Short mmCIF file of C-alpha atoms and ligand atoms in Angstrom, two decimals:
data_model
loop_
_atom_site.label_atom_id
_atom_site.label_comp_id
_atom_site.label_asym_id
_atom_site.label_seq_id
_atom_site.Cartn_x
_atom_site.Cartn_y
_atom_site.Cartn_z
CA MET A 7 -9.24 1.45 -23.62
CA THR A 8 -8.48 -2.19 -24.48
CA HIS A 9 -5.08 -1.40 -26.04
CA ALA A 10 -2.46 0.60 -24.49
CA LEU A 11 1.01 1.20 -26.17
CA PRO A 12 4.08 0.00 -24.46
CA ALA A 13 6.42 2.32 -23.43
CA ALA A 14 8.39 3.79 -26.56
CA ASP A 15 11.42 1.55 -25.50
CA PRO A 16 11.06 -0.50 -22.49
CA ALA A 17 14.50 -1.52 -22.35
CA SER A 18 15.82 2.14 -21.99
CA ALA A 19 13.08 2.86 -19.55
CA TRP A 20 13.95 -0.26 -17.57
CA ARG A 21 17.78 0.95 -17.84
CA SER A 22 17.07 4.62 -16.41
CA VAL A 23 15.08 3.14 -13.50
CA LYS A 24 17.92 0.96 -12.52
CA ASP A 25 20.21 4.14 -12.83
CA ARG A 26 17.57 6.17 -10.67
CA MET A 27 17.73 3.29 -8.23
CA ALA A 28 21.48 3.24 -8.13
CA ALA A 29 21.90 7.11 -7.58
CA ALA A 30 19.25 7.10 -4.78
CA ALA A 31 21.03 4.26 -3.03
CA ARG A 32 24.23 6.04 -3.38
CA ALA A 33 22.70 9.21 -2.04
CA ALA A 34 21.40 7.38 0.88
CA GLY A 35 24.85 6.12 1.58
CA ARG A 36 23.76 2.54 0.72
CA ARG A 37 25.07 0.22 -2.04
CA ALA A 38 23.13 -0.14 -5.29
CA GLU A 39 23.06 -3.91 -5.37
CA ASP A 40 21.45 -3.70 -2.05
CA VAL A 41 18.21 -2.63 -3.75
CA ALA A 42 16.63 -4.95 -6.03
CA LEU A 43 13.93 -3.96 -8.74
CA VAL A 44 10.67 -6.30 -9.09
CA ALA A 45 9.34 -5.20 -12.45
CA VAL A 46 5.45 -5.21 -12.16
CA SER A 47 4.21 -6.82 -15.35
CA LYS A 48 0.57 -7.17 -14.29
CA GLN A 49 -1.67 -5.91 -17.19
CA GLN A 50 1.37 -5.53 -19.55
CA PRO A 51 1.40 -6.93 -23.26
CA TRP A 52 4.10 -9.48 -24.00
CA ASP A 53 5.61 -6.89 -26.23
CA ALA A 54 6.63 -4.48 -23.47
CA ILE A 55 7.79 -7.41 -21.17
CA GLU A 56 10.12 -9.23 -23.63
CA PRO A 57 12.70 -6.51 -24.14
CA VAL A 58 12.97 -6.03 -20.43
CA LEU A 59 13.51 -9.65 -20.18
CA HIS A 60 16.12 -9.35 -22.91
CA ALA A 61 17.77 -6.59 -20.94
CA GLY A 62 18.35 -8.83 -18.17
CA GLN A 63 15.52 -8.31 -15.74
CA ARG A 64 14.76 -11.58 -13.84
CA VAL A 65 12.39 -10.57 -10.91
CA PHE A 66 8.72 -9.83 -11.83
CA GLY A 67 5.75 -8.95 -9.66
CA GLU A 68 2.07 -10.03 -10.62
CA ASN A 69 -1.06 -9.12 -8.55
CA ARG A 70 -3.44 -11.92 -9.83
CA VAL A 71 -2.83 -15.58 -9.80
CA GLN A 72 -4.57 -16.74 -12.84
CA GLU A 73 -3.24 -13.58 -14.84
CA ALA A 74 0.34 -14.51 -13.74
CA LEU A 75 -0.14 -18.07 -14.62
CA ALA A 76 -1.34 -17.19 -18.03
CA ARG A 77 1.60 -15.01 -18.69
CA TRP A 78 4.40 -16.91 -17.24
CA GLY A 79 3.30 -20.41 -17.10
CA GLY A 80 5.05 -20.76 -20.59
CA PRO A 81 7.92 -18.59 -20.70
CA ARG A 82 8.97 -19.67 -16.96
CA SER A 83 10.02 -23.21 -18.18
CA ALA A 84 12.70 -21.64 -20.37
CA LEU A 85 13.88 -19.01 -17.65
CA PRO A 86 15.41 -21.29 -14.99
CA ASP A 87 16.39 -17.91 -13.27
CA LEU A 88 12.93 -16.17 -13.38
CA GLU A 89 11.66 -15.10 -9.87
CA LEU A 90 7.94 -14.37 -9.57
CA ARG A 91 6.53 -12.41 -6.95
CA LEU A 92 2.91 -12.36 -5.59
CA ILE A 93 2.05 -8.41 -4.55
CA GLY A 94 -1.68 -8.60 -4.82
CA PRO A 95 -4.16 -10.17 -2.42
CA LEU A 96 -4.36 -13.96 -2.20
CA GLN A 97 -7.51 -15.62 -1.52
CA THR A 98 -7.32 -18.78 0.57
CA ASN A 99 -8.86 -21.01 -2.19
CA LYS A 100 -5.90 -20.05 -4.63
CA ALA A 101 -2.89 -21.02 -2.16
CA ASP A 102 -2.05 -24.19 -3.93
CA ASP A 103 -2.03 -22.41 -7.45
CA ALA A 104 -0.09 -19.46 -6.08
CA LEU A 105 2.53 -21.84 -4.42
CA ALA A 106 2.91 -23.58 -7.83
CA LEU A 107 3.74 -20.25 -9.62
CA PHE A 108 5.30 -17.97 -7.11
CA ASP A 109 8.76 -17.86 -5.58
CA VAL A 110 7.90 -15.13 -3.19
CA ILE A 111 4.39 -14.14 -1.72
CA GLU A 112 4.54 -10.53 -0.31
CA THR A 113 0.85 -10.27 0.84
CA LEU A 114 0.53 -12.77 3.85
CA ASP A 115 -2.04 -10.62 5.77
CA ARG A 116 -4.36 -12.79 7.83
CA PRO A 117 -4.30 -15.81 9.85
CA GLY A 118 -6.77 -17.76 7.73
CA LEU A 119 -4.29 -17.18 4.73
CA ALA A 120 -1.41 -18.13 6.93
CA THR A 121 -2.91 -21.63 7.74
CA ALA A 122 -3.96 -22.23 4.20
CA LEU A 123 -0.53 -21.29 3.16
CA ALA A 124 1.02 -23.71 5.71
CA LYS A 125 -1.23 -26.49 4.40
CA ALA A 126 -0.41 -25.93 0.85
CA ILE A 127 3.22 -25.80 1.70
CA GLN A 128 3.02 -29.34 3.40
CA LYS A 129 1.08 -30.52 0.44
CA ALA A 130 3.53 -29.16 -2.23
CA GLY A 131 6.98 -30.03 -0.38
CA LYS A 132 8.01 -26.66 -0.92
CA ALA A 133 8.02 -23.11 0.50
CA PRO A 134 7.78 -19.86 -0.85
CA ARG A 135 9.59 -16.86 0.47
CA LEU A 136 7.18 -14.92 2.57
CA TYR A 137 6.42 -11.05 3.31
CA VAL A 138 3.72 -9.72 5.65
CA GLN A 139 1.61 -6.89 4.01
CA VAL A 140 1.30 -4.26 6.57
CA ASN A 141 -1.84 -1.56 6.01
CA THR A 142 0.23 1.29 7.08
CA GLY A 143 -2.31 3.78 6.23
CA GLU A 144 -5.11 1.68 7.96
CA GLU A 145 -7.27 2.19 4.87
CA PRO A 146 -10.43 0.20 5.17
CA GLN A 147 -10.33 -0.82 1.51
CA LYS A 148 -6.83 -1.65 1.53
CA ALA A 149 -5.04 -5.39 2.45
CA GLY A 150 -2.69 -5.74 5.19
CA VAL A 151 -2.37 -6.16 8.81
CA ALA A 152 -2.82 -3.18 10.89
CA PRO A 153 0.41 -1.60 12.14
CA ALA A 154 -0.61 -2.32 15.79
CA GLU A 155 -1.29 -6.11 15.14
CA ALA A 156 1.69 -6.48 13.15
CA ASP A 157 4.12 -7.80 15.98
CA ALA A 158 1.50 -10.34 17.18
CA PHE A 159 0.80 -11.44 13.63
CA ILE A 160 4.27 -11.93 12.92
CA ALA A 161 5.14 -13.74 16.10
CA ALA A 162 2.16 -16.14 15.70
CA ALA A 163 3.09 -17.08 11.93
CA ARG A 164 6.51 -17.78 13.36
CA ARG A 165 5.44 -19.88 16.06
CA ASP A 166 2.19 -21.44 14.79
CA HIS A 167 3.62 -22.49 11.16
CA GLY A 168 7.40 -22.14 11.58
CA PHE A 169 7.49 -19.59 8.79
CA GLU A 170 10.66 -17.44 8.14
CA ILE A 171 9.16 -14.09 7.54
CA GLU A 172 11.81 -12.61 4.99
CA GLY A 173 10.27 -9.16 4.82
CA LEU A 174 7.75 -6.66 5.15
CA MET A 175 5.52 -4.97 2.43
CA CYS A 176 3.43 -2.01 2.24
CA ILE A 177 1.41 0.42 -0.28
CA PRO A 178 0.95 3.81 1.15
CA PRO A 179 -2.21 5.69 0.79
CA ALA A 180 -2.12 7.38 -2.67
CA ALA A 181 -2.98 11.01 -1.30
CA GLU A 182 -0.39 11.07 1.46
CA PRO A 183 3.25 11.68 1.43
CA PRO A 184 4.73 8.11 1.49
CA GLY A 185 7.94 8.91 3.61
CA PRO A 186 5.94 8.39 7.02
CA HIS A 187 4.52 5.24 5.96
CA PHE A 188 7.92 3.89 4.78
CA ALA A 189 9.37 4.82 8.15
CA LEU A 190 6.74 3.10 9.99
CA LEU A 191 7.13 -0.19 7.97
CA ALA A 192 11.14 0.14 8.63
CA LYS A 193 10.42 0.60 12.38
CA ILE A 194 7.94 -2.46 12.69
CA ALA A 195 10.36 -4.43 10.73
CA ALA A 196 13.60 -3.58 12.94
CA ARG A 197 11.58 -4.34 16.19
CA ASN A 198 10.81 -7.74 14.90
CA GLY A 199 14.02 -8.91 13.46
CA VAL A 200 12.78 -8.52 10.06
CA THR A 201 15.57 -7.33 7.48
CA ARG A 202 13.66 -7.09 3.97
CA LEU A 203 11.33 -4.29 3.00
CA SER A 204 9.29 -4.04 -0.06
CA MET A 205 8.19 -0.45 -0.68
CA GLY A 206 8.26 2.05 -3.28
CA MET A 207 6.61 2.06 -6.70
CA SER A 208 6.83 4.08 -9.97
CA GLY A 209 6.06 7.44 -8.07
CA ASP A 210 7.94 7.11 -5.12
CA PHE A 211 10.89 4.38 -5.24
CA GLU A 212 13.57 6.83 -4.50
CA THR A 213 12.07 8.19 -1.48
CA ALA A 214 11.44 4.37 -0.60
CA ILE A 215 15.08 3.72 -1.10
CA ARG A 216 16.05 6.68 1.05
CA PHE A 217 13.84 4.90 3.97
CA GLY A 218 15.50 1.44 3.54
CA ALA A 219 13.87 -0.31 0.99
CA THR A 220 15.41 -3.63 0.04
CA SER A 221 13.08 -4.10 -3.23
CA VAL A 222 10.92 -1.61 -5.04
CA ARG A 223 8.09 -2.71 -7.34
CA VAL A 224 7.89 -0.72 -10.29
CA GLY A 225 5.41 -1.04 -13.23
CA SER A 226 4.43 1.79 -15.31
CA ALA A 227 7.85 3.50 -15.31
CA VAL A 228 9.44 0.40 -16.80
CA PHE A 229 6.69 -0.80 -19.08
CA GLY A 230 4.41 2.20 -19.77
CA ASP A 231 0.61 2.37 -19.39
CA ARG A 232 -0.93 -0.91 -18.35
CA LEU A 233 -3.83 -2.45 -20.24
CA THR A 234 -7.22 -1.78 -18.86
CA GLY A 235 -10.81 -3.10 -18.88
C1 PLP B 7 0.58 -2.04 -9.58
C2 PLP B 7 1.48 -2.37 -8.43
C3 PLP B 7 2.68 -1.78 -8.27
C4 PLP B 7 3.17 -0.87 -9.61
O1 PLP B 7 2.68 0.26 -9.64
P1 PLP B 7 3.20 1.43 -10.81
O2 PLP B 7 2.77 2.53 -10.19
O3 PLP B 7 2.78 1.09 -12.00
O4 PLP B 7 4.93 1.21 -10.62
C5 PLP B 7 3.33 -1.86 -7.33
N1 PLP B 7 2.97 -2.51 -6.14
C6 PLP B 7 1.83 -3.19 -6.12
C7 PLP B 7 1.26 -3.92 -4.97
C8 PLP B 7 0.78 -2.99 -7.12
O5 PLP B 7 -0.35 -3.54 -7.23
#
């Protein structure tokens, strides 16, 4: 498949996701405005993204630096309130490019990347907001620090680079109930004095909100199927 159809009406799909988020927040005794929607626009045609932008969405997630630059490099100059978040793995040699484009990097997950980002930040004279990705399921193929190493990693990032860690991020194993993974991320955040949690995707964002997500990363439920290969 080289062409996927956008959701029949991405703006109404977006509204329905926002409504479901608000209902999940209220059901958990939380305020709707305390949970942000990161609309994951990776591999989406502009035809699907534009109606969602028009509807008022301003925070978008992307998982590849070059792809994100191609999509947002132009539109971003006309959208002063746009917020772009990197939610995919970052190679150290792309740290400068990532810093130039992204307001938030959610995938800090190793000492070498922390060092590369610190250098890039010094060079650029501006710092992105940072999340540490935790591999809660300890899956070998997945990025993220191991849960047992998270405390030391966060402490080192603060001490060695002066980073302010805004939040933690996780992607639970696809084949497991996500609740225990969300609970684990919340626990690691609490004991490290980290207040934001990026967790929950199209299939489980309501569960994530119940476990304390402060932002959810939702792609296909808003935009429809992604373009592939
Ligand atoms: C693609 C992606 C998402 C969105 O996935 P959907 O199931 O389409 O909502 C969320 N988080 C990350 C890290 C992703 O790569």
